[in-house]
Short mmCIF file of C-alpha atoms in Angstrom, two decimals:
data_model
loop_
_atom_site.label_atom_id
_atom_site.label_comp_id
_atom_site.label_asym_id
_atom_site.label_seq_id
_atom_site.Cartn_x
_atom_site.Cartn_y
_atom_site.Cartn_z
CA MET A 108 0.00 0.00 0.00
CA LYS A 109 1.39 3.35 -1.00
CA GLY A 110 1.80 6.19 1.46
CA ARG A 111 -0.71 8.34 -0.35
CA LYS A 112 -3.44 5.81 0.31
CA ILE A 113 -4.06 7.36 3.72
CA ALA A 114 -5.52 10.34 1.87
CA GLY A 115 -7.95 8.05 0.08
CA ILE A 116 -8.98 6.44 3.33
CA VAL A 117 -9.51 9.86 4.85
CA LEU A 118 -11.67 11.10 1.99
CA SER A 119 -13.82 7.98 2.05
CA ALA A 120 -14.56 8.55 5.72
CA VAL A 121 -15.12 12.31 5.87
CA MET A 122 -18.92 12.14 5.94
CA LEU A 123 -18.99 9.34 8.49
CA MET A 124 -16.46 11.10 10.69
CA GLY A 125 -18.40 14.30 10.46
CA MET A 126 -21.51 12.54 11.73
CA ALA A 127 -19.53 10.74 14.45
CA ALA A 128 -17.91 13.95 15.63
CA ALA A 129 -21.18 15.82 15.64
CA CYS A 130 -22.89 13.04 17.54
CA SER A 131 -20.12 12.63 20.08
CA SER A 132 -19.41 16.31 20.66
CA GLY A 133 -22.90 17.19 21.76
CA GLY A 134 -22.25 20.56 20.15
CA ASN A 135 -24.42 20.72 17.03
CA GLY A 136 -28.13 20.46 16.63
CA GLY A 137 -29.39 17.36 14.85
CA GLU A 138 -32.32 15.04 14.49
CA ASP A 139 -32.29 14.42 18.22
CA GLY A 140 -32.86 18.12 18.83
CA ALA A 141 -29.58 18.69 20.67
CA PRO A 142 -28.93 22.43 21.13
CA GLU A 143 -26.42 24.31 19.04
CA THR A 144 -23.08 25.00 20.73
CA SER A 145 -22.86 28.63 21.82
CA ALA A 146 -20.07 30.87 20.56
CA LYS A 147 -18.67 31.05 24.09
CA GLN A 148 -18.58 27.23 24.40
CA LYS A 149 -16.84 26.93 21.05
CA GLU A 150 -14.24 29.47 22.10
CA GLU A 151 -13.63 27.73 25.42
CA THR A 152 -13.16 24.31 23.79
CA GLU A 153 -11.22 25.53 20.78
CA ILE A 154 -8.58 22.99 19.79
CA ARG A 155 -5.09 24.20 18.95
CA THR A 156 -3.65 22.27 16.04
CA GLU A 157 -0.10 22.68 17.35
CA GLY A 158 1.67 23.61 20.55
CA PHE A 159 0.35 23.65 24.12
CA PRO A 160 -2.04 23.88 25.77
CA ILE A 161 -4.23 21.76 23.53
CA VAL A 162 -7.36 23.59 24.74
CA GLN A 163 -7.60 27.09 26.23
CA GLU A 164 -10.05 26.10 28.94
CA PRO A 165 -9.63 22.84 30.91
CA ILE A 166 -11.60 19.80 29.84
CA GLN A 167 -11.92 16.36 31.41
CA LEU A 168 -11.72 12.95 29.76
CA LYS A 169 -12.41 9.55 31.24
CA MET A 170 -9.99 6.82 30.17
CA PHE A 171 -10.27 3.09 30.73
CA ALA A 172 -6.74 1.70 30.95
CA GLN A 173 -4.89 -1.53 31.49
CA LYS A 174 -2.40 -1.45 34.34
CA SER A 175 0.49 -3.88 34.01
CA PRO A 176 2.00 -5.48 37.14
CA THR A 177 4.98 -3.11 36.97
CA ASN A 178 2.77 0.01 36.82
CA GLY A 179 1.74 2.21 39.74
CA PRO A 180 -1.58 4.10 39.86
CA TYR A 181 -2.00 6.18 36.71
CA GLU A 182 -3.38 9.20 38.54
CA GLU A 183 -0.15 9.42 40.55
CA MET A 184 2.23 9.09 37.59
CA LEU A 185 4.59 12.01 37.07
CA VAL A 186 4.19 11.89 33.30
CA PHE A 187 0.43 12.33 33.43
CA LYS A 188 0.55 14.99 36.14
CA GLU A 189 2.98 17.04 34.06
CA TYR A 190 1.03 16.39 30.87
CA GLU A 191 -2.17 17.72 32.42
CA LYS A 192 -0.37 21.01 33.12
CA MET A 193 0.87 21.12 29.52
CA THR A 194 -2.42 20.28 27.82
CA ASN A 195 -5.21 21.62 30.05
CA ILE A 196 -6.75 18.15 29.81
CA ASP A 197 -7.56 16.35 33.04
CA ILE A 198 -7.72 12.57 32.71
CA VAL A 199 -9.93 10.62 35.08
CA TRP A 200 -8.32 7.20 35.06
CA GLU A 201 -9.96 3.86 35.54
CA ASP A 202 -6.84 1.71 35.53
CA VAL A 203 -7.60 -1.98 35.72
CA PRO A 204 -4.95 -4.63 36.51
CA THR A 205 -3.99 -6.90 33.62
CA GLU A 206 -5.46 -9.86 35.44
CA GLY A 207 -9.17 -9.40 34.91
CA PHE A 208 -8.81 -6.54 32.42
CA ALA A 209 -10.21 -8.45 29.43
CA GLU A 210 -13.31 -9.49 31.37
CA LYS A 211 -13.97 -5.98 32.60
CA LYS A 212 -13.45 -4.59 29.10
CA ASN A 213 -16.00 -7.04 27.70
CA LEU A 214 -18.51 -6.10 30.38
CA MET A 215 -17.96 -2.43 29.65
CA PHE A 216 -18.83 -2.87 25.97
CA ALA A 217 -21.72 -5.23 26.75
CA SER A 218 -23.29 -2.70 29.10
CA ASN A 219 -22.51 0.21 26.74
CA GLU A 220 -21.09 2.16 29.69
CA LEU A 221 -18.27 3.68 27.72
CA PRO A 222 -15.36 5.90 28.73
CA ASP A 223 -14.13 8.64 26.42
CA ALA A 224 -11.13 6.57 25.35
CA LEU A 225 -9.31 3.29 25.97
CA PHE A 226 -5.59 3.35 26.82
CA LYS A 227 -3.32 0.28 26.71
CA ALA A 228 -6.59 -1.18 25.55
CA GLY A 229 -5.45 -4.58 24.27
CA LEU A 230 -8.15 -4.49 21.60
CA SER A 231 -8.01 -7.38 19.18
CA PRO A 232 -8.65 -6.76 15.47
CA LEU A 233 -11.97 -8.57 15.86
CA GLU A 234 -12.98 -6.29 18.75
CA ALA A 235 -11.97 -3.19 16.79
CA VAL A 236 -14.09 -4.24 13.81
CA LYS A 237 -17.03 -5.35 15.95
CA TYR A 238 -17.20 -2.26 18.15
CA GLY A 239 -16.21 0.07 15.34
CA SER A 240 -18.84 -1.13 12.90
CA SER A 241 -21.48 -0.96 15.65
CA GLY A 242 -20.60 2.69 16.32
CA MET A 243 -19.16 2.26 19.81
CA LEU A 244 -15.66 3.17 18.59
CA ILE A 245 -15.32 6.05 16.15
CA PRO A 246 -13.20 6.11 12.98
CA LEU A 247 -9.88 7.84 13.51
CA GLU A 248 -8.55 8.55 10.02
CA ASP A 249 -10.06 12.03 9.71
CA LEU A 250 -8.78 12.90 13.17
CA ILE A 251 -5.34 11.65 12.17
CA GLU A 252 -5.42 13.86 9.10
CA GLY A 253 -6.35 16.99 11.01
CA TYR A 254 -5.03 16.57 14.54
CA ALA A 255 -2.26 13.96 14.57
CA PRO A 256 0.76 15.23 12.63
CA ASN A 257 3.10 12.71 14.26
CA MET A 258 0.94 9.71 13.43
CA LYS A 259 0.28 11.04 9.93
CA ALA A 260 4.03 11.37 9.29
CA LEU A 261 4.64 7.81 10.50
CA LEU A 262 1.94 6.44 8.19
CA GLU A 263 3.52 8.24 5.26
CA GLU A 264 7.01 6.99 6.12
CA TYR A 265 5.88 3.43 6.89
CA PRO A 266 2.84 2.77 4.69
CA GLU A 267 2.85 -0.91 5.69
CA ILE A 268 1.38 0.20 9.03
CA LEU A 269 -1.93 0.90 7.30
CA THR A 270 -2.28 -2.73 6.26
CA SER A 271 -2.45 -3.86 9.85
CA ILE A 272 -4.63 -1.09 11.31
CA THR A 273 -7.21 -0.48 8.57
CA ALA A 274 -10.46 -2.41 8.86
CA PRO A 275 -12.15 -3.93 5.79
CA ASP A 276 -14.62 -1.02 5.72
CA GLY A 277 -11.70 1.38 5.21
CA HIS A 278 -11.70 2.84 8.69
CA ILE A 279 -9.05 2.95 11.41
CA TYR A 280 -10.64 2.23 14.79
CA ALA A 281 -7.56 1.78 16.99
CA LEU A 282 -3.91 2.84 17.15
CA PRO A 283 -0.94 0.53 17.71
CA THR A 284 2.43 0.86 19.35
CA ILE A 285 4.81 1.93 16.59
CA VAL A 286 8.35 0.61 16.72
CA THR A 287 10.78 2.13 14.22
CA LEU A 288 13.77 0.87 16.22
CA GLY A 289 15.01 -2.17 14.33
CA SER A 290 16.58 -3.82 17.35
CA ALA A 291 13.23 -3.81 19.14
CA ARG A 292 11.70 -5.92 16.36
CA THR A 293 14.11 -8.84 16.30
CA ASP A 294 15.38 -11.64 18.47
CA LYS A 295 19.18 -11.50 18.49
CA HIS A 296 21.37 -14.57 18.04
CA TRP A 297 23.43 -14.57 21.24
CA ILE A 298 26.42 -16.87 21.69
CA ASN A 299 28.74 -17.37 24.65
CA LYS A 300 31.90 -15.59 23.50
CA THR A 301 33.77 -16.60 26.66
CA TRP A 302 33.13 -20.27 25.90
CA LEU A 303 34.21 -19.80 22.29
CA ASP A 304 37.48 -18.23 23.44
CA THR A 305 38.07 -20.92 26.07
CA LEU A 306 37.66 -23.65 23.46
CA GLY A 307 39.50 -21.79 20.69
CA LEU A 308 36.43 -21.60 18.45
CA LYS A 309 35.17 -18.92 16.09
CA GLU A 310 31.65 -17.64 15.76
CA PRO A 311 29.56 -20.07 13.65
CA GLU A 312 28.42 -18.83 10.26
CA THR A 313 26.42 -21.87 9.08
CA THR A 314 24.13 -24.48 10.56
CA ASP A 315 26.89 -27.10 10.17
CA GLU A 316 29.35 -24.89 12.06
CA LEU A 317 26.73 -24.36 14.77
CA LEU A 318 26.53 -28.13 15.27
CA GLU A 319 30.26 -28.33 15.81
CA VAL A 320 30.27 -25.41 18.25
CA LEU A 321 27.37 -26.82 20.26
CA ARG A 322 29.04 -30.22 20.46
CA ALA A 323 32.15 -28.53 21.82
CA PHE A 324 30.02 -26.66 24.36
CA ARG A 325 28.48 -29.97 25.43
CA ASP A 326 31.73 -31.95 25.71
CA GLY A 327 34.53 -29.43 26.29
CA ASP A 328 33.68 -28.16 29.81
CA PRO A 329 33.86 -24.51 28.74
CA ASN A 330 32.76 -23.27 32.17
CA LYS A 331 35.73 -25.18 33.69
CA ASN A 332 33.88 -26.67 36.64
CA GLY A 333 34.56 -30.28 35.75
CA GLN A 334 30.84 -31.03 35.42
CA PRO A 335 28.82 -31.69 32.25
CA ASP A 336 26.26 -29.08 33.29
CA GLU A 337 26.53 -26.65 30.36
CA ILE A 338 23.39 -26.02 28.31
CA PRO A 339 24.60 -25.73 24.71
CA MET A 340 21.36 -24.17 23.39
CA SER A 341 17.94 -23.19 24.72
CA GLY A 342 14.94 -21.02 23.84
CA TRP A 343 11.66 -19.67 25.11
CA ASP A 344 9.77 -22.65 23.67
CA ARG A 345 9.51 -24.95 20.65
CA ASN A 346 7.99 -22.28 18.43
CA ALA A 347 10.64 -19.68 19.28
CA VAL A 348 13.47 -22.08 18.44
CA ILE A 349 11.90 -23.05 15.12
CA ASN A 350 11.25 -19.45 14.12
CA ALA A 351 14.76 -18.37 15.09
CA LEU A 352 16.28 -21.00 12.80
CA ALA A 353 13.69 -20.91 9.99
CA GLY A 354 15.54 -18.22 8.05
CA ALA A 355 18.40 -20.64 7.40
CA TRP A 356 15.98 -22.52 5.16
CA GLY A 357 14.54 -19.41 3.49
CA LEU A 358 11.37 -19.20 5.56
CA ASP A 359 9.85 -15.94 6.76
CA LEU A 360 7.16 -14.67 9.12
CA GLN A 361 4.79 -12.27 7.39
CA MET A 362 1.25 -11.03 8.08
CA GLY A 363 1.52 -12.14 11.70
CA TYR A 364 1.73 -15.82 10.80
CA ASN A 365 3.96 -18.56 9.40
CA ILE A 366 3.76 -17.04 5.94
CA MET A 367 6.27 -16.32 3.23
CA ILE A 368 5.41 -14.19 0.21
CA ARG A 369 7.11 -14.96 -3.09
CA ASP A 370 6.24 -13.08 -6.30
CA GLY A 371 2.98 -11.90 -4.77
CA LYS A 372 1.89 -15.37 -3.70
CA VAL A 373 1.08 -16.12 -0.08
CA LYS A 374 2.35 -19.44 1.23
CA ILE A 375 1.64 -20.86 4.70
CA TRP A 376 4.75 -22.97 5.09
CA PHE A 377 3.61 -25.63 7.54
CA ASP A 378 3.71 -28.20 4.74
CA ASP A 379 6.71 -26.81 2.87
CA PRO A 380 9.76 -29.07 2.35
CA ALA A 381 11.92 -26.29 3.82
CA PHE A 382 9.95 -26.53 7.05
CA LYS A 383 10.54 -30.28 7.13
CA GLU A 384 14.29 -29.68 6.79
CA THR A 385 14.15 -27.11 9.59
CA LEU A 386 12.40 -29.60 11.85
CA MET A 387 14.91 -32.32 10.98
CA PHE A 388 17.74 -30.01 12.06
CA VAL A 389 15.98 -29.14 15.33
CA ARG A 390 15.41 -32.85 15.92
CA GLN A 391 19.11 -33.49 15.47
CA LEU A 392 19.90 -30.79 18.02
CA PHE A 393 17.47 -32.34 20.48
CA GLN A 394 18.58 -35.93 19.97
CA GLU A 395 22.27 -35.03 20.43
CA LYS A 396 21.34 -33.12 23.59
CA LEU A 397 22.62 -29.91 22.08
CA LEU A 398 19.20 -28.37 22.59
CA ASP A 399 17.81 -27.94 26.10
CA GLN A 400 15.98 -31.13 27.07
CA GLU A 401 13.59 -29.01 29.19
CA LEU A 402 12.46 -26.99 26.15
CA PHE A 403 8.98 -28.51 26.17
CA THR A 404 8.43 -28.25 29.92
CA GLN A 405 10.13 -25.07 31.14
CA ASN A 406 8.26 -21.85 31.78
CA ALA A 407 9.34 -18.32 30.92
CA SER A 408 10.88 -17.58 34.31
CA GLN A 409 13.00 -20.73 34.14
CA TYR A 410 14.33 -19.72 30.73
CA VAL A 411 15.12 -16.22 31.97
CA ALA A 412 17.01 -17.77 34.88
CA LYS A 413 19.08 -19.83 32.45
CA MET A 414 20.00 -16.72 30.48
CA ALA A 415 20.86 -14.89 33.69
CA SER A 416 23.07 -17.73 34.92
CA GLY A 417 25.49 -17.37 32.03
CA ASN A 418 25.68 -21.17 31.78
CA LEU A 419 24.12 -21.13 28.33
CA GLY A 420 25.89 -21.37 24.98
CA TYR A 421 23.51 -20.18 22.24
CA PHE A 422 20.05 -18.65 22.49
CA HIS A 423 17.75 -15.98 21.09
CA ASN A 424 16.33 -12.93 22.84
CA GLN A 425 15.37 -9.39 21.88
CA ALA A 426 17.55 -7.54 24.40
CA SER A 427 20.32 -8.22 26.91
CA ASP A 428 18.54 -7.26 30.11
CA PRO A 429 17.86 -10.86 31.27
CA PHE A 430 21.60 -11.54 31.34
CA ALA A 431 22.82 -8.03 32.20
CA ALA A 432 25.17 -9.32 34.90
CA LYS A 433 26.79 -11.68 32.38
CA LYS A 434 26.52 -9.52 29.27
CA ASP A 435 30.29 -9.38 28.75
CA ASP A 436 30.24 -13.15 28.18
CA PHE A 437 27.88 -12.93 25.21
CA VAL A 438 27.98 -11.44 21.74
CA GLY A 439 25.40 -11.23 18.98
CA ILE A 440 26.14 -13.09 15.75
CA ALA A 441 24.71 -12.99 12.25
CA PRO A 442 21.88 -15.37 11.32
CA LEU A 443 23.12 -18.76 10.22
CA ALA A 444 23.39 -19.80 6.60
CA GLY A 445 21.55 -22.98 5.82
CA PRO A 446 22.59 -25.92 3.61
CA ASN A 447 21.17 -24.22 0.51
CA GLY A 448 22.76 -20.84 1.22
CA ASP A 449 19.64 -19.22 2.65
CA ARG A 450 20.44 -16.69 5.36
CA ASN A 451 17.46 -14.67 6.46
CA ALA A 452 16.80 -12.77 9.66
CA ILE A 453 13.28 -12.80 11.05
CA GLY A 454 11.67 -9.50 12.02
CA ARG A 455 8.44 -8.15 13.44
CA PRO A 456 6.31 -5.35 11.96
CA VAL A 457 6.68 -1.64 12.68
CA ALA A 458 3.09 -1.58 13.95
CA ARG A 459 3.21 -3.60 17.17
CA ASP A 460 0.64 -4.24 19.87
CA PHE A 461 -2.51 -3.64 17.85
CA GLY A 462 -5.39 -1.83 19.53
CA THR A 463 -3.55 0.14 22.19
CA PHE A 464 -5.76 3.25 21.96
CA ALA A 465 -9.29 3.98 20.78
CA ILE A 466 -11.86 6.77 21.08
CA THR A 467 -15.49 6.01 21.82
CA SER A 468 -18.68 7.54 20.50
CA VAL A 469 -19.50 9.24 23.82
CA ASN A 470 -16.37 11.38 23.65
CA LYS A 471 -17.32 15.07 23.39
CA HIS A 472 -13.77 16.13 22.53
CA PRO A 473 -12.40 13.63 19.96
CA GLU A 474 -10.16 16.23 18.32
CA ALA A 475 -8.52 17.16 21.62
CA THR A 476 -8.22 13.48 22.51
CA MET A 477 -6.39 12.73 19.25
CA ARG A 478 -4.01 15.62 19.84
CA TRP A 479 -3.46 14.36 23.39
CA ILE A 480 -2.37 10.90 22.26
CA ASP A 481 -0.50 12.04 19.14
CA TYR A 482 2.18 13.78 21.19
CA PHE A 483 3.43 10.39 22.34
CA TYR A 484 4.00 9.33 18.72
CA GLY A 485 6.52 12.13 18.13
CA GLU A 486 10.17 12.31 19.12
CA GLU A 487 9.75 14.88 21.88
CA GLY A 488 6.61 13.34 23.31
CA SER A 489 7.88 9.78 23.19
CA ILE A 490 10.98 10.76 25.17
CA PHE A 491 8.73 12.47 27.71
CA PHE A 492 6.47 9.41 27.82
CA ARG A 493 9.31 6.94 28.38
CA TYR A 494 11.70 9.01 30.50
CA GLY A 495 9.59 11.50 32.40
CA LYS A 496 10.92 14.86 33.52
CA GLU A 497 14.44 16.00 32.67
CA GLY A 498 16.51 16.60 35.79
CA GLU A 499 14.15 14.54 37.93
CA THR A 500 13.90 11.11 36.32
CA TYR A 501 16.43 11.43 33.50
CA THR A 502 19.40 13.40 32.26
CA VAL A 503 20.59 14.13 28.73
CA GLN A 504 23.90 12.52 27.78
CA GLU A 505 26.69 14.06 25.73
CA ASP A 506 25.34 12.38 22.58
CA GLY A 507 21.96 14.04 23.19
CA ARG A 508 20.20 10.86 24.26
CA PRO A 509 18.20 10.60 27.48
CA GLU A 510 19.24 8.27 30.27
CA TYR A 511 17.48 7.41 33.49
CA THR A 512 19.03 8.75 36.66
CA GLU A 513 21.33 6.55 38.67
CA ALA A 514 18.72 6.39 41.44
CA ILE A 515 16.26 4.79 39.01
CA LEU A 516 18.77 2.39 37.49
CA THR A 517 19.90 1.17 40.92
CA ASP A 518 16.53 1.15 42.69
CA PRO A 519 16.17 -2.16 44.61
CA ARG A 520 12.63 -2.61 43.27
CA GLY A 521 14.09 -3.23 39.82
CA THR A 522 14.28 -0.87 36.87
CA GLY A 523 10.97 -1.88 35.27
CA THR A 524 8.95 -1.45 38.45
CA THR A 525 10.70 1.83 39.30
CA ILE A 526 10.04 3.32 35.86
CA GLY A 527 6.50 1.98 36.00
CA GLN A 528 5.71 4.30 38.89
CA PHE A 529 6.06 7.47 36.80
CA THR A 530 5.14 6.24 33.30
CA PRO A 531 2.92 3.40 32.05
CA TRP A 532 5.15 2.04 29.28
CA PRO A 533 6.72 -0.84 31.27
CA GLY A 534 4.67 -3.96 30.70
CA GLY A 535 4.11 -3.25 27.01
CA GLY A 536 1.02 -2.40 25.03
CA ALA A 537 1.24 1.38 25.42
CA PRO A 538 0.28 3.73 22.54
CA HIS A 539 3.50 5.54 21.65
CA LEU A 540 6.56 5.57 19.43
CA ILE A 541 9.67 3.52 20.19
CA ASN A 542 12.73 4.66 18.27
CA GLU A 543 16.50 4.73 18.63
CA LYS A 544 16.45 7.96 20.64
CA ASN A 545 14.08 6.85 23.39
CA ALA A 546 14.97 3.24 24.02
CA SER A 547 18.29 3.09 25.84
CA ALA A 548 16.81 0.61 28.31
CA ILE A 549 16.25 -1.98 25.57
CA ASN A 550 18.93 -0.86 23.13
CA PRO A 551 22.28 -0.67 24.95
CA PRO A 552 25.51 -0.89 22.90
CA GLU A 553 25.68 -4.70 22.91
CA VAL A 554 22.13 -4.91 21.54
CA GLN A 555 22.88 -2.32 18.86
CA ALA A 556 25.96 -4.32 17.85
CA ALA A 557 23.93 -7.54 17.72
CA GLN A 558 21.31 -5.86 15.52
CA GLU A 559 24.00 -4.65 13.12
CA LYS A 560 24.89 -8.30 12.55
CA LEU A 561 21.28 -8.96 11.52
CA ASP A 562 20.66 -5.87 9.41
CA PRO A 563 22.13 -7.15 6.13
CA TYR A 564 19.75 -10.12 6.26
CA MET A 565 16.54 -8.38 7.26
CA PRO A 566 13.50 -8.44 4.92
CA LYS A 567 12.73 -5.17 3.14
CA GLU A 568 9.43 -4.95 4.98
CA VAL A 569 7.52 -7.04 7.49
CA LEU A 570 3.77 -7.01 6.98
CA GLY A 571 1.61 -7.00 10.08
CA ALA A 572 -1.45 -9.16 10.61
CA PRO A 573 -4.35 -7.98 8.44
CA ILE A 574 -7.72 -7.01 9.89
CA PHE A 575 -10.59 -9.15 8.68
CA ASP A 576 -14.32 -8.46 8.81
CA GLU A 577 -16.15 -10.07 11.71
CA ASN A 578 -17.28 -13.20 9.87
CA THR A 579 -13.93 -13.78 8.20
CA SER A 580 -12.13 -13.16 11.47
CA LYS A 581 -14.17 -15.87 13.16
CA GLU A 582 -13.39 -18.25 10.30
CA VAL A 583 -9.68 -17.45 10.49
CA ASN A 584 -9.67 -17.97 14.24
CA THR A 585 -11.33 -21.36 13.88
CA LEU A 586 -9.03 -22.50 11.09
CA ARG A 587 -5.92 -21.29 12.90
CA GLN A 588 -6.90 -22.84 16.19
CA ASP A 589 -7.27 -26.27 14.56
CA LEU A 590 -4.13 -25.93 12.47
CA ASP A 591 -1.95 -24.45 15.18
CA THR A 592 -2.95 -27.09 17.70
CA TYR A 593 -2.21 -29.91 15.27
CA VAL A 594 1.08 -28.40 14.08
CA ALA A 595 2.27 -27.80 17.64
CA GLU A 596 1.47 -31.34 18.73
CA THR A 597 2.89 -33.01 15.64
CA THR A 598 6.07 -30.98 15.27
CA SER A 599 6.84 -31.58 18.94
CA LYS A 600 6.65 -35.29 18.23
CA PHE A 601 8.88 -34.90 15.18
CA ILE A 602 11.49 -33.07 17.25
CA THR A 603 11.49 -35.45 20.20
CA GLY A 604 11.51 -38.52 17.96
CA ALA A 605 8.09 -39.72 19.08
CA LEU A 606 7.03 -39.49 15.42
CA SER A 607 9.15 -40.53 12.47
CA PHE A 608 9.59 -38.25 9.47
CA ASP A 609 8.33 -41.21 7.46
CA LYS A 610 4.93 -39.89 8.57
CA TRP A 611 5.49 -36.49 6.92
CA ASP A 612 3.12 -37.21 4.03
CA GLU A 613 0.38 -38.17 6.47
CA TYR A 614 1.02 -34.93 8.35
CA VAL A 615 0.67 -32.94 5.10
CA LYS A 616 -2.59 -34.72 4.22
CA THR A 617 -3.99 -33.86 7.63
CA LEU A 618 -3.12 -30.20 7.06
CA GLU A 619 -5.13 -30.36 3.85
CA LYS A 620 -8.08 -31.84 5.74
CA LEU A 621 -7.79 -28.99 8.25
CA ASN A 622 -8.26 -26.56 5.33
CA ILE A 623 -4.81 -25.00 5.22
CA ARG A 624 -5.47 -23.97 1.62
CA GLN A 625 -8.65 -22.11 2.62
CA LEU A 626 -6.73 -20.19 5.27
CA GLU A 627 -4.03 -19.45 2.70
CA LYS A 628 -6.69 -18.16 0.30
CA ILE A 629 -8.05 -15.77 2.95
CA TYR A 630 -4.58 -14.36 3.60
CA GLN A 631 -3.94 -14.08 -0.15
CA GLU A 632 -7.10 -12.00 -0.58
CA ALA A 633 -6.07 -9.78 2.32
CA TYR A 634 -2.61 -9.34 0.79
CA ASP A 635 -4.05 -8.51 -2.64
CA ASN A 636 -6.48 -6.00 -1.12
CA SER A 637 -3.64 -4.22 0.68
CA LYS A 638 -1.86 -3.38 -2.57
#
């Protein structure tokens, strides 16, 4: 989709937006006989299109928000207290803990007791379409055009964002997190440099070289404790390991699924011969005990503990914070080249965390609300959102980048929890921009260096998951649930050896019976419609 398409979307929605704005503002007379807004009221609620305050006279907005475990009360957060002074907009927060948030959100929509906006909303594409088409959420494209210069600029620079936030009816009902920082969209290939040096080995470049390195990690006692306790390789889970290695066989992850796109054709690669070869390699790793034997049973905290211990040879993770105390032992390497010369890095889309912010039909100040949120999608506002107040929670370094104060970085509560007391971004899912200038916490030098190893092998663009209409979405969910469950169960058996690869043809036939081609057709139509 070309950048100029946003203009087409905007024009197609002008009349609908006009009606939505009129209805929600309570300011213009209509069929319901609502009184005309007086000149004085218009003057008091006049929206500035740039600069602060956003409105001359204070207004109040009610926001329903998800509160992650690391977050403190929103009403006490420094960022929002300062932002109220800047904008003249007072936010009345209903911040709901993550546990139980989805249920309360569903009840809110079911009862039609709506706030003015939803923040860290966790809206699914299906929810956005359902509540948008029913009129509970208003279209945002006209507001973006007139009151969101930061978001508008991002859509023009990264037109692929539109594919994953535009509903089938042409409207945008919710905003995502936008991540232009490349290193925040990849899992790095980390290897134990100390072990390599101890054993006199070089960084592996191919899958065959990786096998040799991992065997040396297993047998060579690189931690020098006289015990065979080294873990040559581990990962978050089966799926993470497969996806991290899939690029060595030319596979990709597009449209939010196990999809590669070649010459305009969408291919779900669960039945592709390249996927079989990937699984055969992972099976070899597992059978030779080069791959963590607890891969199928460990939980996330156990994997984090293994990274933190430093007793791990090769693994994949986005940043270095889980092994910060051992970071000098590890280095990022380039993606591995496979037996056919394929060497692809896997990335995630620029539009992340769909449905983080939405405006409802009861909002009397949608223009001011859009300006309020848009600030966090710009460079200045995103630094404010993530770092707080200069001189109090952060300082500016010689290179011009912000850095949290030493008190925050050394707080015994932990950095995430400490930051989460004055800004809501820790915990993820917040509507804002993440770029190279505001992400020192997740992009320290070692992570930047690891990303530079991946950059030459990154895809030109990574398409986000498309938004389907309500009926199609339900069909996709049903098809994917059946396919994903079967693929997870069967590939686990292939890897552990419980199922022979002689059964591959039977596996492929079962995929056909589970309508993999129908799912592929739906994604193909969505891809074609995005162009």
